[in-house]
Amino acid sequence: MPDTSGVLRQRLQAAFDTIAPDADPVLRPSERADFQSNGALALAKRVGRLPRQVADEVVDAASLDDLCASVEVSGQGFINLTLSEEFIADQLAAMGADERLGVDVVPAPQTMVIDYSSPNVAKEMHVGHLRTTVLGDALARILGFLGHAVLRENHIGDWGTPFGMLIERLIDVGGAADAESFSVRDLNAFYAEARQHFDSDPAFGERCRRRVVLLQGGDAETLRLWRIFVAESLRHIDEVYGMLGVLLTDEDVVGESFYNPWLPVVVDELAARGLLVEDDGAQCVFPDGFTNRQGDPLPLIVRKSDGGYGYPATDLACVRDRTGRRGATTLLYVVGAEQALHLRMVFAVAAMAGYLPETSAAVHVGFGLVLGPDGKKLASRVGGSERLADLLTEAVDRATASIAGRPSDLNAGQRAAVARTLGIGAVKYADLSTERMRDYVFDWDRMLAFEGNTGPYLQYAHARIRSIFRRAEMPPPARGARPSVGEPPERALALQLLEFPAAIAATAESYSPSKLCTYLFDLATTFTTFYEACRVLVDDVAVRTARLALCDLTARTLALGLSLLGMEAPEQM
Ligand code: ARG
């Protein structure tokens, strides 16, 4: 379905083109009309004429009669466009008839790898994994909905020297003999115990060092033990994913260990291209344009002087695998902003090595920090613990308490489900609604509030609309029923609804789910204004049906929008 501002922009573009090529119509929502086009101002400057003259000429050349009730030039040369009721109602009816609510699949779908979550397996997931997991999951849903082939990849930290220690500890607690029943209640405690033995018992320390060598040498028994430990860690990680309701499964795991066999290949290939420079015993690449404060070139260290490989080598092998084996054309890295330099250098070197052809793009989808009430990084001790699982449990507990006093027709089991939806939704939405590069303060009261730009507000807005149909004891009008747009609040709601495809497009283009959040919040408030001004359940069947069509379309848009963010929208709360 052609989207409303898109159609308008196209028609204007054709008219602007009659004056000069490539002039941007600069179409914006307007206070005075529905839209305004400000493009005549810049174009006039470019062709050395008066803006009003240019605007008049655009209006003469434009074919807008079937879309607009009025087109006027005002001020210095703004073109004010008021859509016709006919056109708005037609567009809305088409949107209503469409399962996808007017959001078309993209004309040129990409194969996109989305790298997100990526915890280190030897530890419990902590607050620091919240943003990447929630943001990455929303992007996977949105980009998949747009028709891209999305490949989720969970680049877990499952390789390296700590595993020598963890495997020896596993042996000592009997996990080697009886892998079936091996379970760790608390990964952090297990790690701490291993660490303590390592620090206090030289014989254990020696075993650990030998074990690392065996692991890196691919010793079969060591790999078997390593797998037992990783599987147990994944069980903990999956529990958190289950609570959060994200799409990630064990099938999506492509951990650091996966790239291990390819690290020497990467080094060889870099060498064959003449890119490697020895610096202080280490093998490095110096990509153009990267210097330190003193202006000296910055190295990406591919192989350390002790012969070991670090993150840069793994990430190069990872780019190579994604564009090669997986055939990805777009590589998204949903990784904290603090890793910006590392990733930029990896991308630069990957391009030099031929791992990132011109036809592909690697994008760092960065994000800011989650802060505590003291304004410092919230690394630990949220509600007495740093574990993400505990944080999510607390969210549900708090949501349970906050709905305890509210009247409801639901039974105890249904209310518990609603509390889960609200609590988890509140945490996810607080994260997603913040522009991703900004830091935000983790604030229980604000995120759980039923007022303001919050998850609970939107979930309630949706359920409240659904309750209108229950009270009216009538089903929603047929999909594609013609809504009424004559009254100003109806018209405002209609125009807001029609912006949905544009909001999705803007979200996808910038990889910023916060844009979709802002849109949904605006939609919910516009609906409230409409609902306060226009009675829906009136006797006049035609008016009632037309207004119910607006209600239904709003509820469907909220539900689809929330689901694309990875949030539930219960029918009843
Ligand atoms: N495991 C890493 C960490 O915890 C994040 C990995 C991000 N992805 C990547 N391809 N580098 O910091």
Coordinates of C-alpha atoms and ligand atoms in Angstrom, one line a residue:
M1 CA 0.0 0.0 0.0
P2 CA 1.5 3.4 -1.0
D3 CA 2.0 5.4 2.2
T4 CA 0.3 8.7 2.5
S5 CA 3.2 11.1 2.9
G6 CA 5.0 9.0 0.3
V7 CA 2.3 9.5 -2.3
L8 CA 2.3 13.2 -1.6
R9 CA 6.0 13.5 -1.7
Q10 CA 6.1 11.7 -5.1
R11 CA 3.6 14.1 -6.6
L12 CA 5.4 17.1 -5.3
Q13 CA 8.7 15.7 -6.5
A14 CA 7.4 15.5 -10.0
A15 CA 6.4 19.1 -9.9
F16 CA 9.7 20.3 -8.4
D17 CA 11.5 18.3 -11.2
T18 CA 9.8 20.5 -13.8
I19 CA 11.8 23.5 -12.4
A20 CA 15.1 21.8 -11.6
P21 CA 16.3 18.2 -11.0
D22 CA 16.8 16.7 -7.5
A23 CA 15.2 19.4 -5.5
D24 CA 13.9 18.1 -2.2
P25 CA 10.2 19.0 -1.5
V26 CA 11.0 19.0 2.2
L27 CA 7.6 17.6 3.2
R28 CA 6.7 18.0 6.9
P29 CA 3.6 17.7 9.1
S30 CA 2.1 21.2 9.5
E31 CA 0.4 23.3 12.1
R32 CA -1.7 25.2 9.6
A33 CA -2.6 22.3 7.3
D34 CA -2.0 18.6 7.3
F35 CA 1.4 18.9 5.6
Q36 CA 3.6 21.6 4.3
S37 CA 6.3 21.5 1.6
N38 CA 9.2 23.9 2.3
G39 CA 11.3 22.9 -0.7
A40 CA 10.6 26.1 -2.7
L41 CA 12.8 28.1 -0.4
A42 CA 16.0 26.2 -1.1
L43 CA 15.2 25.7 -4.7
A44 CA 14.5 29.4 -5.3
K45 CA 18.0 30.2 -3.9
R46 CA 19.5 27.6 -6.1
V47 CA 17.9 29.0 -9.3
G48 CA 18.1 32.6 -8.3
R49 CA 14.4 33.4 -8.2
L50 CA 11.7 34.4 -5.7
P51 CA 10.6 31.6 -3.4
R52 CA 6.9 32.5 -3.7
Q53 CA 7.1 32.4 -7.5
V54 CA 8.8 29.0 -7.4
A55 CA 6.1 27.8 -5.0
D56 CA 3.3 29.0 -7.2
E57 CA 4.9 27.3 -10.2
V58 CA 5.2 24.0 -8.2
V59 CA 1.6 24.2 -7.3
D60 CA 0.5 24.8 -10.9
A61 CA 2.6 21.9 -12.1
A62 CA 1.6 19.5 -9.4
S63 CA -1.3 17.1 -9.8
L64 CA -2.8 16.9 -6.3
D65 CA -6.6 17.2 -7.0
D66 CA -7.3 13.6 -6.0
L67 CA -5.4 13.9 -2.8
C68 CA -5.9 17.4 -1.5
A69 CA -8.9 19.5 -0.6
S70 CA -6.8 22.6 -0.7
V71 CA -3.2 23.6 -1.7
E72 CA -2.1 27.1 -0.7
V73 CA 1.1 29.1 -0.9
S74 CA 1.8 31.1 2.3
G75 CA 4.5 33.1 3.9
Q76 CA 7.8 33.3 2.1
G77 CA 6.9 30.4 -0.1
F78 CA 5.6 27.5 2.0
I79 CA 3.1 25.2 0.3
N80 CA 0.3 24.2 2.7
L81 CA -1.5 21.0 1.8
T82 CA -4.8 19.9 3.3
L83 CA -5.8 16.3 2.4
S84 CA -9.3 15.6 1.2
E85 CA -11.5 13.6 3.5
E86 CA -12.1 11.2 0.7
F87 CA -8.4 10.4 0.3
I88 CA -7.8 10.0 4.0
A89 CA -10.7 7.6 4.4
D90 CA -9.6 5.7 1.3
Q91 CA -6.1 5.3 2.7
L92 CA -7.4 4.3 6.1
A93 CA -9.7 1.7 4.7
A94 CA -6.8 0.2 2.7
M95 CA -4.7 0.2 5.8
G96 CA -7.5 -1.6 7.7
A97 CA -7.9 -4.2 5.0
D98 CA -4.2 -5.0 5.1
E99 CA -2.8 -7.5 7.7
R100 CA 0.5 -5.5 7.7
L101 CA -1.3 -2.2 8.3
G102 CA 0.2 -0.6 5.2
V103 CA 3.8 -1.6 5.9
D104 CA 5.1 -3.0 2.6
V105 CA 8.1 -5.4 2.5
V106 CA 11.2 -3.6 1.2
P107 CA 11.8 -3.8 -2.6
A108 CA 15.4 -5.0 -2.1
P109 CA 15.7 -7.3 0.9
Q110 CA 19.1 -7.8 2.4
T111 CA 20.6 -10.7 4.2
M112 CA 21.3 -9.2 7.6
V113 CA 23.3 -10.7 10.4
I114 CA 22.4 -9.1 13.7
D115 CA 25.0 -9.7 16.4
Y116 CA 23.3 -9.1 19.8
S117 CA 23.2 -10.2 23.4
S118 CA 26.6 -12.0 23.3
P119 CA 27.2 -12.6 27.0
N120 CA 30.3 -14.3 28.3
V121 CA 29.3 -17.7 29.4
A122 CA 31.3 -18.2 32.5
K123 CA 29.2 -15.6 34.4
E124 CA 25.5 -14.9 35.0
M125 CA 24.0 -12.4 32.6
H126 CA 24.1 -9.0 34.2
V127 CA 22.5 -5.6 33.7
G128 CA 25.1 -4.7 31.1
H129 CA 23.5 -7.3 28.7
L130 CA 20.1 -5.7 28.9
R131 CA 20.4 -3.1 26.2
T132 CA 22.1 -5.2 23.5
T133 CA 19.6 -8.1 24.1
V134 CA 16.5 -5.9 24.0
L135 CA 17.6 -3.6 21.2
G136 CA 18.9 -6.4 19.1
D137 CA 15.8 -8.4 19.5
A138 CA 13.5 -5.5 18.5
L139 CA 15.7 -4.8 15.4
A140 CA 15.5 -8.5 14.5
R141 CA 11.7 -8.4 14.6
I142 CA 11.4 -5.1 12.7
L143 CA 13.9 -5.9 10.0
G144 CA 12.4 -9.3 9.6
F145 CA 8.9 -7.9 9.3
L146 CA 10.2 -5.6 6.5
G147 CA 11.2 -8.7 4.5
H148 CA 14.9 -8.8 5.2
A149 CA 16.5 -12.3 5.7
V150 CA 17.5 -11.9 9.4
L151 CA 20.2 -14.1 10.8
R152 CA 20.5 -13.7 14.6
E153 CA 23.9 -14.4 15.9
N154 CA 24.8 -14.7 19.6
H155 CA 28.5 -14.1 19.7
I156 CA 29.0 -15.6 23.2
G157 CA 32.3 -15.4 25.0
D158 CA 33.0 -19.2 25.2
W159 CA 36.7 -19.4 24.7
G160 CA 39.9 -18.3 26.4
T161 CA 42.1 -18.9 29.4
P162 CA 39.4 -18.9 32.1
F163 CA 38.1 -22.1 30.7
G164 CA 41.2 -24.0 32.0
M165 CA 40.2 -23.0 35.5
L166 CA 36.5 -23.7 35.0
I167 CA 37.1 -27.2 33.5
E168 CA 39.4 -28.2 36.4
R169 CA 36.8 -27.0 38.9
L170 CA 34.2 -29.0 37.0
I171 CA 36.3 -32.1 37.4
D172 CA 36.7 -31.4 41.1
V173 CA 33.0 -31.2 41.7
G174 CA 32.3 -34.4 39.9
G175 CA 30.9 -32.9 36.6
A176 CA 33.4 -34.8 34.5
A177 CA 32.2 -38.2 35.6
D178 CA 28.5 -37.4 35.6
A179 CA 27.8 -34.8 33.0
E180 CA 24.0 -35.6 32.9
S181 CA 23.5 -34.4 36.5
F182 CA 26.1 -31.6 36.5
S183 CA 24.4 -28.4 37.3
V184 CA 25.5 -25.1 38.7
R185 CA 23.0 -23.1 40.7
D186 CA 25.0 -19.9 40.5
L187 CA 27.6 -19.4 37.8
N188 CA 29.1 -16.4 39.5
A189 CA 29.7 -18.4 42.6
F190 CA 31.2 -21.3 40.6
Y191 CA 33.5 -18.9 38.9
A192 CA 34.5 -17.3 42.2
E193 CA 35.3 -20.7 43.7
A194 CA 37.4 -21.7 40.7
R195 CA 39.2 -18.4 41.0
Q196 CA 39.8 -18.9 44.7
H197 CA 41.4 -22.3 44.2
F198 CA 43.4 -20.9 41.4
D199 CA 44.8 -18.1 43.6
S200 CA 45.4 -20.2 46.7
D201 CA 46.4 -23.7 45.4
P202 CA 49.6 -23.8 43.2
A203 CA 48.9 -27.4 42.1
F204 CA 45.4 -26.4 40.9
G205 CA 46.9 -23.4 39.1
E206 CA 49.3 -25.7 37.3
R207 CA 46.5 -28.0 36.2
C208 CA 44.6 -25.1 34.9
R209 CA 47.5 -23.9 32.8
R210 CA 48.0 -27.3 31.3
R211 CA 44.2 -27.5 30.6
V212 CA 44.3 -24.3 28.6
V213 CA 47.0 -25.8 26.4
L214 CA 45.0 -28.9 26.0
L215 CA 41.9 -26.9 25.1
Q216 CA 43.7 -24.9 22.5
G217 CA 45.3 -28.0 21.1
G218 CA 41.8 -29.5 20.6
D219 CA 42.2 -32.4 23.0
A220 CA 39.1 -34.5 22.7
E221 CA 38.5 -35.1 26.4
T222 CA 39.1 -31.4 27.2
L223 CA 36.6 -30.4 24.5
R224 CA 34.1 -32.8 26.0
L225 CA 34.4 -31.2 29.4
W226 CA 34.3 -27.7 27.9
R227 CA 31.1 -28.6 26.1
I228 CA 29.5 -29.7 29.4
F229 CA 30.3 -26.4 31.0
V230 CA 29.1 -24.3 28.1
A231 CA 25.9 -26.2 27.9
E232 CA 25.3 -25.6 31.6
S233 CA 26.0 -21.9 31.1
L234 CA 23.6 -21.7 28.2
R235 CA 20.9 -23.2 30.4
H236 CA 21.2 -20.1 32.6
I237 CA 21.3 -17.8 29.7
D238 CA 18.3 -19.3 28.1
E239 CA 16.4 -18.9 31.3
V240 CA 16.9 -15.2 31.1
Y241 CA 16.0 -15.1 27.4
G242 CA 12.8 -17.0 28.4
M243 CA 11.9 -14.3 31.0
L244 CA 12.6 -11.5 28.6
G245 CA 10.7 -13.2 25.8
V246 CA 13.4 -12.7 23.2
L247 CA 13.8 -14.7 20.0
L248 CA 17.3 -16.0 20.7
T249 CA 17.7 -19.8 20.9
D250 CA 20.7 -22.1 21.1
E251 CA 20.5 -22.3 17.3
D252 CA 21.6 -18.7 17.1
V253 CA 24.8 -19.2 19.1
V254 CA 28.0 -18.6 17.1
G255 CA 30.4 -18.1 19.9
E256 CA 34.1 -17.0 19.9
S257 CA 35.1 -20.7 19.9
F258 CA 33.6 -21.1 16.5
Y259 CA 36.1 -18.8 14.9
N260 CA 39.1 -20.4 16.6
P261 CA 40.1 -22.6 13.7
W262 CA 39.9 -19.7 11.3
L263 CA 42.3 -17.4 13.2
P264 CA 45.5 -18.7 11.6
V265 CA 43.7 -18.5 8.2
V266 CA 43.0 -14.9 8.8
V267 CA 46.6 -14.2 9.7
D268 CA 47.7 -16.0 6.5
E269 CA 45.3 -14.1 4.3
L270 CA 46.4 -10.8 5.8
A271 CA 50.0 -11.7 5.2
A272 CA 49.3 -12.8 1.6
R273 CA 47.8 -9.3 1.0
G274 CA 50.9 -7.7 2.5
L275 CA 48.9 -6.1 5.2
L276 CA 50.8 -7.4 8.3
V277 CA 53.5 -5.3 9.9
E278 CA 55.5 -6.6 12.8
D279 CA 55.5 -4.2 15.8
D280 CA 57.2 -5.1 19.0
G281 CA 56.9 -8.8 18.2
A282 CA 53.1 -8.5 17.4
Q283 CA 51.5 -8.9 14.0
C284 CA 49.6 -5.8 13.3
V285 CA 47.6 -4.0 10.6
F286 CA 47.7 -0.2 10.5
P287 CA 44.5 0.9 8.7
D288 CA 44.5 4.4 7.2
G289 CA 43.0 7.2 9.2
F290 CA 43.5 5.8 12.7
T291 CA 45.9 7.6 14.9
N292 CA 46.4 8.2 18.6
R293 CA 46.5 11.6 20.4
Q294 CA 50.1 12.1 19.4
G295 CA 49.2 11.5 15.8
D296 CA 50.9 8.1 15.6
P297 CA 49.2 5.4 13.5
L298 CA 47.1 2.9 15.6
P299 CA 47.7 -0.8 15.1
L300 CA 45.0 -3.5 15.1
I301 CA 46.9 -6.3 16.8
V302 CA 46.0 -9.5 15.0
R303 CA 48.5 -11.8 16.7
K304 CA 50.1 -10.9 20.0
S305 CA 53.9 -11.3 20.6
D306 CA 53.2 -14.4 22.7
G307 CA 51.6 -16.0 19.7
G308 CA 48.0 -15.7 21.0
Y309 CA 45.1 -14.2 19.2
G310 CA 42.9 -11.5 20.7
Y311 CA 39.5 -10.0 20.0
P312 CA 40.6 -8.3 16.8
A313 CA 41.5 -11.6 15.1
T314 CA 38.3 -13.2 16.2
D315 CA 36.2 -10.3 14.9
L316 CA 38.0 -10.4 11.6
A317 CA 37.2 -14.1 11.3
C318 CA 33.7 -13.3 12.2
V319 CA 33.3 -10.7 9.4
R320 CA 34.8 -13.1 7.0
D321 CA 32.3 -15.8 8.1
R322 CA 29.3 -13.5 7.9
T323 CA 29.9 -12.2 4.4
G324 CA 31.3 -15.5 3.2
R325 CA 29.7 -18.6 4.6
R326 CA 26.5 -16.8 5.6
G327 CA 26.2 -14.6 2.6
A328 CA 25.3 -11.5 4.6
T329 CA 25.0 -8.2 2.8
T330 CA 24.4 -6.2 6.0
L331 CA 26.2 -6.8 9.3
L332 CA 24.8 -5.2 12.4
Y333 CA 26.7 -5.1 15.7
V334 CA 24.4 -4.3 18.6
V335 CA 27.3 -3.5 20.9
G336 CA 28.0 -0.8 23.5
A337 CA 29.3 2.6 22.3
E338 CA 32.5 2.0 24.2
Q339 CA 33.6 -0.5 21.6
A340 CA 33.2 2.0 18.7
L341 CA 36.9 2.4 17.9
H342 CA 37.6 -1.4 18.1
L343 CA 34.7 -2.1 15.6
R344 CA 35.7 0.8 13.3
M345 CA 39.2 -0.6 13.0
V346 CA 37.9 -4.1 12.5
F347 CA 35.7 -3.0 9.7
A348 CA 38.5 -1.0 8.1
V349 CA 40.9 -3.9 8.2
A350 CA 38.1 -6.3 7.0
A351 CA 37.6 -4.1 4.0
M352 CA 41.3 -4.1 3.2
A353 CA 41.4 -7.9 3.5
G354 CA 38.5 -8.3 1.1
Y355 CA 36.1 -9.6 3.8
L356 CA 33.8 -6.7 3.4
P357 CA 33.1 -6.2 -0.3
E358 CA 31.7 -2.9 -1.5
T359 CA 28.3 -4.6 -1.9
S360 CA 28.1 -5.1 1.9
A361 CA 27.8 -2.9 4.9
A362 CA 28.9 -3.3 8.5
V363 CA 27.2 -1.1 11.0
H364 CA 27.9 -0.6 14.6
V365 CA 24.5 -0.1 16.3
G366 CA 25.9 1.4 19.4
F367 CA 24.1 2.3 22.6
G368 CA 24.7 4.3 25.8
L369 CA 24.8 3.1 29.4
V370 CA 22.2 2.2 31.9
L371 CA 22.8 4.4 35.0
G372 CA 21.9 3.9 38.6
P373 CA 20.1 6.6 40.6
D374 CA 23.6 8.0 41.5
G375 CA 24.2 8.7 37.8
K376 CA 26.9 6.1 37.6
K377 CA 27.0 3.0 35.4
L378 CA 24.5 0.5 36.8
A379 CA 26.9 -2.4 36.9
S380 CA 25.9 -4.0 40.2
R381 CA 23.5 -4.1 43.0
V382 CA 20.2 -3.3 41.4
G383 CA 17.8 -4.3 44.1
G384 CA 20.7 -6.1 45.9
S385 CA 22.1 -8.0 42.9
E386 CA 23.7 -7.5 39.6
R387 CA 22.1 -10.5 38.0
L388 CA 19.7 -9.7 35.1
A389 CA 17.5 -12.6 36.2
D390 CA 17.0 -11.0 39.6
L391 CA 16.3 -7.6 38.0
L392 CA 13.6 -9.2 35.9
T393 CA 12.1 -11.0 38.8
E394 CA 12.0 -7.8 40.7
A395 CA 10.2 -6.1 37.8
V396 CA 7.5 -8.7 37.8
D397 CA 7.2 -8.4 41.6
R398 CA 6.8 -4.7 41.4
A399 CA 4.3 -4.9 38.6
T400 CA 2.3 -7.5 40.7
A401 CA 2.2 -5.0 43.6
S402 CA 1.2 -2.1 41.4
I403 CA -1.8 -3.9 39.9
A404 CA -2.9 -5.5 43.2
G405 CA -5.2 -2.6 44.1
R406 CA -6.8 -2.2 40.7
P407 CA -10.2 -3.5 39.9
S408 CA -10.1 -6.3 37.4
D409 CA -12.3 -9.1 35.9
L410 CA -9.4 -11.4 35.6
N411 CA -8.7 -14.5 37.7
A412 CA -5.6 -15.0 39.7
G413 CA -3.7 -16.8 37.0
Q414 CA -4.6 -14.2 34.4
R415 CA -3.5 -11.5 36.7
A416 CA -0.2 -13.1 37.2
A417 CA 0.3 -13.3 33.5
V418 CA -0.6 -9.6 33.2
A419 CA 1.9 -8.7 35.9
R420 CA 4.6 -10.5 34.0
T421 CA 3.7 -8.8 30.8
L422 CA 3.7 -5.4 32.5
G423 CA 6.9 -5.9 34.5
I424 CA 9.0 -7.2 31.6
G425 CA 7.4 -4.8 29.2
A426 CA 8.2 -1.9 31.4
V427 CA 11.9 -2.8 31.5
K428 CA 12.1 -3.4 27.8
Y429 CA 10.2 -0.3 26.9
A430 CA 12.2 2.0 29.2
D431 CA 15.3 0.8 27.3
L432 CA 13.8 0.9 23.8
S433 CA 12.2 4.3 24.2
T434 CA 15.5 6.0 25.0
E435 CA 17.3 7.1 21.9
R436 CA 19.9 4.4 21.8
M437 CA 23.0 6.5 22.0
R438 CA 21.8 8.2 25.1
D439 CA 22.4 6.9 28.6
Y440 CA 19.4 6.5 30.8
V441 CA 18.7 6.2 34.5
F442 CA 17.1 2.9 35.6
D443 CA 14.1 4.2 37.6
W444 CA 11.5 1.6 38.7
D445 CA 8.8 4.1 39.5
R446 CA 9.1 5.9 36.1
M447 CA 9.2 2.8 34.0
L448 CA 6.2 1.2 35.8
A449 CA 4.0 4.3 35.7
F450 CA 0.7 4.0 34.0
E451 CA 1.1 7.6 32.7
G452 CA 3.7 9.0 30.4
N453 CA 5.8 7.3 27.7
T454 CA 5.9 3.9 29.3
G455 CA 5.3 0.3 28.5
P456 CA 2.3 0.0 30.9
Y457 CA 0.7 3.1 29.5
L458 CA 0.7 1.7 26.0
Q459 CA -0.3 -1.8 27.0
Y460 CA -3.2 -0.3 29.0
A461 CA -4.1 2.0 26.1
H462 CA -4.4 -1.1 23.9
A463 CA -6.5 -3.1 26.4
R464 CA -8.8 -0.1 27.0
I465 CA -9.7 0.1 23.4
R466 CA -10.3 -3.7 23.3
S467 CA -12.6 -3.2 26.3
I468 CA -14.8 -0.8 24.2
F469 CA -15.7 -3.7 22.0
R470 CA -16.4 -5.9 25.0
R471 CA -18.7 -3.3 26.5
A472 CA -20.4 -2.7 23.3
E473 CA -20.9 -6.4 23.0
M474 CA -20.0 -6.2 19.3
P475 CA -17.2 -7.5 17.3
P476 CA -14.8 -5.0 15.6
P477 CA -16.1 -3.7 12.3
A478 CA -15.1 -5.6 9.2
R479 CA -11.5 -5.0 8.3
G480 CA -11.4 -2.2 5.8
A481 CA -14.6 -0.6 7.1
R482 CA -14.6 3.1 6.2
P483 CA -13.7 5.2 9.2
S484 CA -15.1 8.7 9.7
V485 CA -12.6 11.6 9.5
G486 CA -14.9 14.6 9.5
E487 CA -14.4 15.8 13.1
P488 CA -11.0 17.4 13.8
P489 CA -10.0 14.8 16.5
E490 CA -11.0 12.0 14.1
R491 CA -9.0 13.5 11.4
A492 CA -6.0 14.0 13.7
L493 CA -6.2 10.3 14.7
A494 CA -6.6 9.2 11.1
L495 CA -3.5 11.1 10.0
Q496 CA -1.5 9.7 12.9
L497 CA -2.5 6.2 12.0
L498 CA -1.4 6.7 8.4
E499 CA 2.0 7.6 9.6
F500 CA 2.7 4.1 10.8
P501 CA 4.5 2.8 7.8
A502 CA 6.7 6.0 7.8
A503 CA 7.5 5.4 11.5
I504 CA 8.5 1.8 10.8
A505 CA 10.7 3.0 7.9
A506 CA 12.4 5.7 9.9
T507 CA 13.0 3.2 12.7
A508 CA 14.6 0.6 10.4
E509 CA 16.7 3.2 8.6
S510 CA 18.3 4.5 11.7
Y511 CA 18.2 1.2 13.6
S512 CA 16.4 3.2 16.4
P513 CA 13.4 1.5 18.0
S514 CA 13.0 4.7 20.0
K515 CA 11.4 6.2 16.9
L516 CA 8.7 3.5 16.9
C517 CA 8.2 4.1 20.6
T518 CA 7.7 7.8 20.1
Y519 CA 5.2 7.1 17.3
L520 CA 3.2 4.6 19.4
F521 CA 3.1 7.0 22.4
D522 CA 1.9 9.9 20.1
L523 CA -0.7 7.5 18.7
A524 CA -2.0 6.6 22.1
T525 CA -2.3 10.2 23.2
T526 CA -4.0 11.2 20.0
F527 CA -6.4 8.4 20.5
T528 CA -7.2 9.7 24.1
T529 CA -8.0 13.1 22.7
F530 CA -10.3 11.6 20.1
Y531 CA -11.9 9.3 22.7
E532 CA -12.6 12.2 25.0
A533 CA -14.0 14.4 22.3
C534 CA -16.0 12.0 20.2
R535 CA -18.5 9.5 21.7
V536 CA -18.0 6.1 20.1
L537 CA -21.0 4.1 21.3
V538 CA -23.7 6.4 19.9
D539 CA -27.1 5.2 18.6
D540 CA -26.5 6.2 15.0
V541 CA -25.2 3.0 13.5
A542 CA -23.2 4.6 10.7
V543 CA -21.3 7.0 13.1
R544 CA -20.8 4.2 15.6
T545 CA -19.4 1.8 13.0
A546 CA -17.1 4.5 11.5
R547 CA -15.7 5.4 14.9
L548 CA -15.3 1.8 16.0
A549 CA -13.3 1.3 12.8
L550 CA -10.9 4.1 14.1
C551 CA -10.7 2.4 17.5
D552 CA -10.0 -1.0 16.0
L553 CA -7.3 0.3 13.7
T554 CA -5.7 2.1 16.6
A555 CA -5.7 -1.1 18.7
R556 CA -4.3 -3.1 15.9
T557 CA -1.5 -0.6 15.2
L558 CA -0.6 -0.5 18.9
A559 CA -0.5 -4.3 19.1
L560 CA 1.6 -4.7 16.0
G561 CA 3.9 -1.9 17.0
L562 CA 4.4 -3.4 20.5
S563 CA 5.0 -6.9 19.0
L564 CA 7.7 -5.5 16.8
L565 CA 9.3 -4.1 19.9
G566 CA 9.1 -7.6 21.4
M567 CA 6.3 -6.7 23.8
E568 CA 3.0 -8.3 24.5
A569 CA -0.3 -6.5 24.2
P570 CA -2.9 -8.3 26.2
E571 CA -6.6 -8.0 25.2
Q572 CA -7.7 -7.5 28.8
M573 CA -5.8 -6.2 31.9
Ligands
ARG1 N1 31.2 -10.9 24.3 C1 31.6 -9.5 24.1 C2 31.5 -8.8 25.4 O1 30.9 -9.3 26.4 C3 30.7 -8.8 23.1 C4 30.8 -9.4 21.7 C5 30.1 -8.4 20.7 N2 30.2 -9.0 19.4 C6 31.3 -9.0 18.7 N3 31.2 -9.6 17.5 N4 32.4 -8.4 19.0 O2 32.0 -7.7 25.5

